[in-house]
């Protein structure tokens, strides 16, 4: 749903979204943010046309009401304070901008589960609506991944918040 403009991918560790967005919208202002300095250094060297920054998703230092589109893709399930990260994402999002979130749907956080060691939270549609609804209107889709290896073919929540 990104129509061009200013986009930031929060938690871009292994995401290709900034590169894809820049290729499709070459005049758009594209940003990638992650807390791993080596990753950001590598991305900066690979594509200097994208603004990459090392920062914390809880307090980015990015300007308020700046971005048309903010992405938290496969991030919130890893965070100790997912609602704080969502609050920060909304802070940097313009009015009527879109926050896009993806996260596994009702993932089992137990022995034998996919990524149990790295995922701290499991979310359902109600959880996501409650976290996002205070900031604007929410649309949710449930999808199965066709892009990941077999063991990662879990249902995924894709949520879009339009900031009020």
PDB file of C-alpha atoms in Angstrom:
ATOM      1  CA  UNK A   1       0.000   0.000   0.000  1.00  0.00           C
ATOM      2  CA  UNK A   2       3.002   2.355  -0.110  1.00  0.00           C
ATOM      3  CA  UNK A   3       2.238   4.987  -2.772  1.00  0.00           C
ATOM      4  CA  UNK A   4       5.609   6.731  -2.555  1.00  0.00           C
ATOM      5  CA  UNK A   5       6.809   9.453  -0.207  1.00  0.00           C
ATOM      6  CA  UNK A   6       8.741   8.918   3.010  1.00  0.00           C
ATOM      7  CA  UNK A   7       9.067   5.335   4.296  1.00  0.00           C
ATOM      8  CA  UNK A   8      10.993   3.863   7.217  1.00  0.00           C
ATOM      9  CA  UNK A   9      11.498   0.183   7.997  1.00  0.00           C
ATOM     10  CA  UNK A  10      11.980  -0.135  11.767  1.00  0.00           C
ATOM     11  CA  UNK A  11      13.985  -3.254  12.531  1.00  0.00           C
ATOM     12  CA  UNK A  12      15.378  -3.759   9.030  1.00  0.00           C
ATOM     13  CA  UNK A  13      17.912  -6.422  10.107  1.00  0.00           C
ATOM     14  CA  UNK A  14      17.147  -8.904   7.321  1.00  0.00           C
ATOM     15  CA  UNK A  15      14.488  -6.980   5.439  1.00  0.00           C
ATOM     16  CA  UNK A  16      14.642  -6.133   1.762  1.00  0.00           C
ATOM     17  CA  UNK A  17      11.799  -3.628   2.006  1.00  0.00           C
ATOM     18  CA  UNK A  18      13.974  -0.481   1.787  1.00  0.00           C
ATOM     19  CA  UNK A  19      15.728  -1.768  -1.348  1.00  0.00           C
ATOM     20  CA  UNK A  20      12.464  -2.850  -2.991  1.00  0.00           C
ATOM     21  CA  UNK A  21      10.760   0.460  -2.155  1.00  0.00           C
ATOM     22  CA  UNK A  22      13.694   2.497  -3.491  1.00  0.00           C
ATOM     23  CA  UNK A  23      13.747   0.516  -6.724  1.00  0.00           C
ATOM     24  CA  UNK A  24       9.988   0.927  -7.253  1.00  0.00           C
ATOM     25  CA  UNK A  25       9.888   4.564  -6.067  1.00  0.00           C
ATOM     26  CA  UNK A  26      13.353   6.024  -6.862  1.00  0.00           C
ATOM     27  CA  UNK A  27      12.404   9.585  -5.886  1.00  0.00           C
ATOM     28  CA  UNK A  28      10.973   8.539  -2.505  1.00  0.00           C
ATOM     29  CA  UNK A  29      12.848   9.078   0.735  1.00  0.00           C
ATOM     30  CA  UNK A  30      13.550   5.611   2.117  1.00  0.00           C
ATOM     31  CA  UNK A  31      14.988   4.807   5.530  1.00  0.00           C
ATOM     32  CA  UNK A  32      16.061   1.640   7.329  1.00  0.00           C
ATOM     33  CA  UNK A  33      16.659   1.471  11.071  1.00  0.00           C
ATOM     34  CA  UNK A  34      18.160  -1.282  13.198  1.00  0.00           C
ATOM     35  CA  UNK A  35      20.172  -1.561  16.409  1.00  0.00           C
ATOM     36  CA  UNK A  36      22.930  -3.762  14.912  1.00  0.00           C
ATOM     37  CA  UNK A  37      25.765  -1.443  13.757  1.00  0.00           C
ATOM     38  CA  UNK A  38      27.396  -4.042  11.469  1.00  0.00           C
ATOM     39  CA  UNK A  39      24.147  -4.550   9.556  1.00  0.00           C
ATOM     40  CA  UNK A  40      23.589  -0.826   9.078  1.00  0.00           C
ATOM     41  CA  UNK A  41      27.213  -0.336   7.982  1.00  0.00           C
ATOM     42  CA  UNK A  42      26.838  -3.086   5.378  1.00  0.00           C
ATOM     43  CA  UNK A  43      23.535  -1.679   4.094  1.00  0.00           C
ATOM     44  CA  UNK A  44      25.004   1.825   3.834  1.00  0.00           C
ATOM     45  CA  UNK A  45      27.875   0.493   1.742  1.00  0.00           C
ATOM     46  CA  UNK A  46      25.507  -1.508  -0.476  1.00  0.00           C
ATOM     47  CA  UNK A  47      23.040   1.305  -1.209  1.00  0.00           C
ATOM     48  CA  UNK A  48      23.938   4.860  -0.171  1.00  0.00           C
ATOM     49  CA  UNK A  49      20.693   6.208  -1.711  1.00  0.00           C
ATOM     50  CA  UNK A  50      18.807   4.807   1.302  1.00  0.00           C
ATOM     51  CA  UNK A  51      19.161   6.463   4.705  1.00  0.00           C
ATOM     52  CA  UNK A  52      20.256   3.781   7.170  1.00  0.00           C
ATOM     53  CA  UNK A  53      20.578   4.549  10.874  1.00  0.00           C
ATOM     54  CA  UNK A  54      21.548   2.670  14.005  1.00  0.00           C
ATOM     55  CA  UNK A  55      18.874   3.296  16.608  1.00  0.00           C
ATOM     56  CA  UNK A  56      16.546   1.753  19.140  1.00  0.00           C
ATOM     57  CA  UNK A  57      12.910   1.183  18.054  1.00  0.00           C
ATOM     58  CA  UNK A  58      11.710   2.469  21.428  1.00  0.00           C
ATOM     59  CA  UNK A  59      13.337   5.897  20.914  1.00  0.00           C
ATOM     60  CA  UNK A  60      14.440   6.452  17.339  1.00  0.00           C
ATOM     61  CA  UNK A  61      15.401  10.160  17.397  1.00  0.00           C
ATOM     62  CA  UNK A  62      13.628  10.456  14.033  1.00  0.00           C
ATOM     63  CA  UNK A  63      11.396  13.535  13.637  1.00  0.00           C
ATOM     64  CA  UNK A  64       7.772  13.452  14.765  1.00  0.00           C
ATOM     65  CA  UNK A  65       5.027  13.350  12.122  1.00  0.00           C
ATOM     66  CA  UNK A  66       7.583  12.834   9.343  1.00  0.00           C
ATOM     67  CA  UNK A  67       6.903   9.556   7.533  1.00  0.00           C
ATOM     68  CA  UNK A  68       4.002   8.628   5.261  1.00  0.00           C
ATOM     69  CA  UNK A  69       4.630   4.940   5.867  1.00  0.00           C
ATOM     70  CA  UNK A  70       6.241   3.108   8.786  1.00  0.00           C
ATOM     71  CA  UNK A  71       6.919  -0.623   8.846  1.00  0.00           C
ATOM     72  CA  UNK A  72       7.419  -2.967  11.789  1.00  0.00           C
ATOM     73  CA  UNK A  73       7.794  -6.221   9.885  1.00  0.00           C
ATOM     74  CA  UNK A  74       8.323  -9.360  11.965  1.00  0.00           C
ATOM     75  CA  UNK A  75       9.639  -7.236  14.847  1.00  0.00           C
ATOM     76  CA  UNK A  76       7.133  -6.820  17.679  1.00  0.00           C
ATOM     77  CA  UNK A  77       7.230 -10.490  18.709  1.00  0.00           C
ATOM     78  CA  UNK A  78      10.943 -10.036  19.513  1.00  0.00           C
ATOM     79  CA  UNK A  79      10.530  -6.969  21.720  1.00  0.00           C
ATOM     80  CA  UNK A  80      10.248  -6.771  25.489  1.00  0.00           C
ATOM     81  CA  UNK A  81       7.924  -3.759  25.124  1.00  0.00           C
ATOM     82  CA  UNK A  82       6.040  -4.030  21.815  1.00  0.00           C
ATOM     83  CA  UNK A  83       3.500  -1.334  22.731  1.00  0.00           C
ATOM     84  CA  UNK A  84       6.337   1.152  23.337  1.00  0.00           C
ATOM     85  CA  UNK A  85       7.726   0.426  19.866  1.00  0.00           C
ATOM     86  CA  UNK A  86       4.277   0.917  18.339  1.00  0.00           C
ATOM     87  CA  UNK A  87       3.933   4.221  20.202  1.00  0.00           C
ATOM     88  CA  UNK A  88       7.266   5.383  18.765  1.00  0.00           C
ATOM     89  CA  UNK A  89       6.268   4.257  15.263  1.00  0.00           C
ATOM     90  CA  UNK A  90       3.050   6.282  15.532  1.00  0.00           C
ATOM     91  CA  UNK A  91       4.989   9.301  16.839  1.00  0.00           C
ATOM     92  CA  UNK A  92       7.111   9.484  13.672  1.00  0.00           C
ATOM     93  CA  UNK A  93       4.119   8.789  11.395  1.00  0.00           C
ATOM     94  CA  UNK A  94       2.237  11.669   9.755  1.00  0.00           C
ATOM     95  CA  UNK A  95      -1.498  12.131  10.242  1.00  0.00           C
ATOM     96  CA  UNK A  96      -3.282   9.825   7.772  1.00  0.00           C
ATOM     97  CA  UNK A  97      -0.024   7.898   7.341  1.00  0.00           C
ATOM     98  CA  UNK A  98       0.097   4.109   7.408  1.00  0.00           C
ATOM     99  CA  UNK A  99       1.801   1.886   9.967  1.00  0.00           C
ATOM    100  CA  UNK A 100       2.194  -1.655   8.611  1.00  0.00           C
ATOM    101  CA  UNK A 101       2.904  -4.474  11.057  1.00  0.00           C
ATOM    102  CA  UNK A 102       3.429  -8.159  10.471  1.00  0.00           C
ATOM    103  CA  UNK A 103       3.791 -10.789  13.179  1.00  0.00           C
ATOM    104  CA  UNK A 104       3.103 -14.503  13.499  1.00  0.00           C
ATOM    105  CA  UNK A 105      -0.503 -15.369  14.372  1.00  0.00           C
ATOM    106  CA  UNK A 106      -0.910 -17.181  17.700  1.00  0.00           C
ATOM    107  CA  UNK A 107       2.549 -18.679  17.495  1.00  0.00           C
ATOM    108  CA  UNK A 108       3.241 -21.286  20.167  1.00  0.00           C
ATOM    109  CA  UNK A 109       5.970 -19.992  22.478  1.00  0.00           C
ATOM    110  CA  UNK A 110       7.011 -23.376  23.821  1.00  0.00           C
ATOM    111  CA  UNK A 111       9.620 -26.097  23.239  1.00  0.00           C
ATOM    112  CA  UNK A 112       9.673 -27.175  19.610  1.00  0.00           C
ATOM    113  CA  UNK A 113       7.990 -24.000  18.337  1.00  0.00           C
ATOM    114  CA  UNK A 114       9.501 -22.022  15.489  1.00  0.00           C
ATOM    115  CA  UNK A 115      11.824 -19.287  16.807  1.00  0.00           C
ATOM    116  CA  UNK A 116      10.795 -19.930  20.429  1.00  0.00           C
ATOM    117  CA  UNK A 117      14.191 -18.718  21.599  1.00  0.00           C
ATOM    118  CA  UNK A 118      13.846 -15.357  19.863  1.00  0.00           C
ATOM    119  CA  UNK A 119      10.120 -14.645  20.135  1.00  0.00           C
ATOM    120  CA  UNK A 120       8.903 -13.228  23.423  1.00  0.00           C
ATOM    121  CA  UNK A 121       5.253 -12.698  22.490  1.00  0.00           C
ATOM    122  CA  UNK A 122       2.464 -14.397  20.618  1.00  0.00           C
ATOM    123  CA  UNK A 123      -0.336 -12.244  19.207  1.00  0.00           C
ATOM    124  CA  UNK A 124      -3.825 -12.765  17.909  1.00  0.00           C
ATOM    125  CA  UNK A 125      -6.064 -10.413  15.946  1.00  0.00           C
ATOM    126  CA  UNK A 126      -7.659  -8.979  19.102  1.00  0.00           C
ATOM    127  CA  UNK A 127      -4.253  -8.171  20.612  1.00  0.00           C
ATOM    128  CA  UNK A 128      -3.218  -6.247  17.513  1.00  0.00           C
ATOM    129  CA  UNK A 129      -6.530  -4.359  17.265  1.00  0.00           C
ATOM    130  CA  UNK A 130      -6.236  -3.320  20.929  1.00  0.00           C
ATOM    131  CA  UNK A 131      -2.634  -2.124  20.539  1.00  0.00           C
ATOM    132  CA  UNK A 132      -3.294  -0.176  17.330  1.00  0.00           C
ATOM    133  CA  UNK A 133      -6.918   0.945  17.652  1.00  0.00           C
ATOM    134  CA  UNK A 134      -6.152   3.799  20.042  1.00  0.00           C
ATOM    135  CA  UNK A 135      -4.158   5.498  17.260  1.00  0.00           C
ATOM    136  CA  UNK A 136      -6.614   5.273  14.360  1.00  0.00           C
ATOM    137  CA  UNK A 137      -8.420   2.848  12.065  1.00  0.00           C
ATOM    138  CA  UNK A 138      -7.094  -0.698  11.701  1.00  0.00           C
ATOM    139  CA  UNK A 139      -7.374  -3.242   8.899  1.00  0.00           C
ATOM    140  CA  UNK A 140      -6.104  -6.785   9.412  1.00  0.00           C
ATOM    141  CA  UNK A 141      -5.383  -9.630   7.031  1.00  0.00           C
ATOM    142  CA  UNK A 142      -4.308 -13.134   7.971  1.00  0.00           C
ATOM    143  CA  UNK A 143      -1.926 -14.654   5.443  1.00  0.00           C
ATOM    144  CA  UNK A 144       0.256 -17.706   5.095  1.00  0.00           C
ATOM    145  CA  UNK A 145       3.811 -17.132   3.972  1.00  0.00           C
ATOM    146  CA  UNK A 146       4.884 -18.597   0.662  1.00  0.00           C
ATOM    147  CA  UNK A 147       8.291 -16.934   0.790  1.00  0.00           C
ATOM    148  CA  UNK A 148       9.902 -18.607   3.807  1.00  0.00           C
ATOM    149  CA  UNK A 149      11.292 -22.148   4.080  1.00  0.00           C
ATOM    150  CA  UNK A 150       8.847 -24.921   4.982  1.00  0.00           C
ATOM    151  CA  UNK A 151       9.221 -24.709   8.767  1.00  0.00           C
ATOM    152  CA  UNK A 152       8.251 -21.017   8.691  1.00  0.00           C
ATOM    153  CA  UNK A 153       4.941 -21.431   6.854  1.00  0.00           C
ATOM    154  CA  UNK A 154       2.972 -20.099   9.796  1.00  0.00           C
ATOM    155  CA  UNK A 155      -0.066 -17.842   9.518  1.00  0.00           C
ATOM    156  CA  UNK A 156       0.887 -14.197   9.779  1.00  0.00           C
ATOM    157  CA  UNK A 157      -1.073 -11.163  10.911  1.00  0.00           C
ATOM    158  CA  UNK A 158      -0.684  -8.221   8.542  1.00  0.00           C
ATOM    159  CA  UNK A 159      -2.094  -5.082  10.152  1.00  0.00           C
ATOM    160  CA  UNK A 160      -2.464  -1.601   8.701  1.00  0.00           C
ATOM    161  CA  UNK A 161      -3.093   1.372  10.943  1.00  0.00           C
ATOM    162  CA  UNK A 162      -4.185   4.670   9.403  1.00  0.00           C
ATOM    163  CA  UNK A 163      -3.163   7.328  11.919  1.00  0.00           C
ATOM    164  CA  UNK A 164      -5.900   9.721  12.981  1.00  0.00           C
TER     165      UNK A 164
END
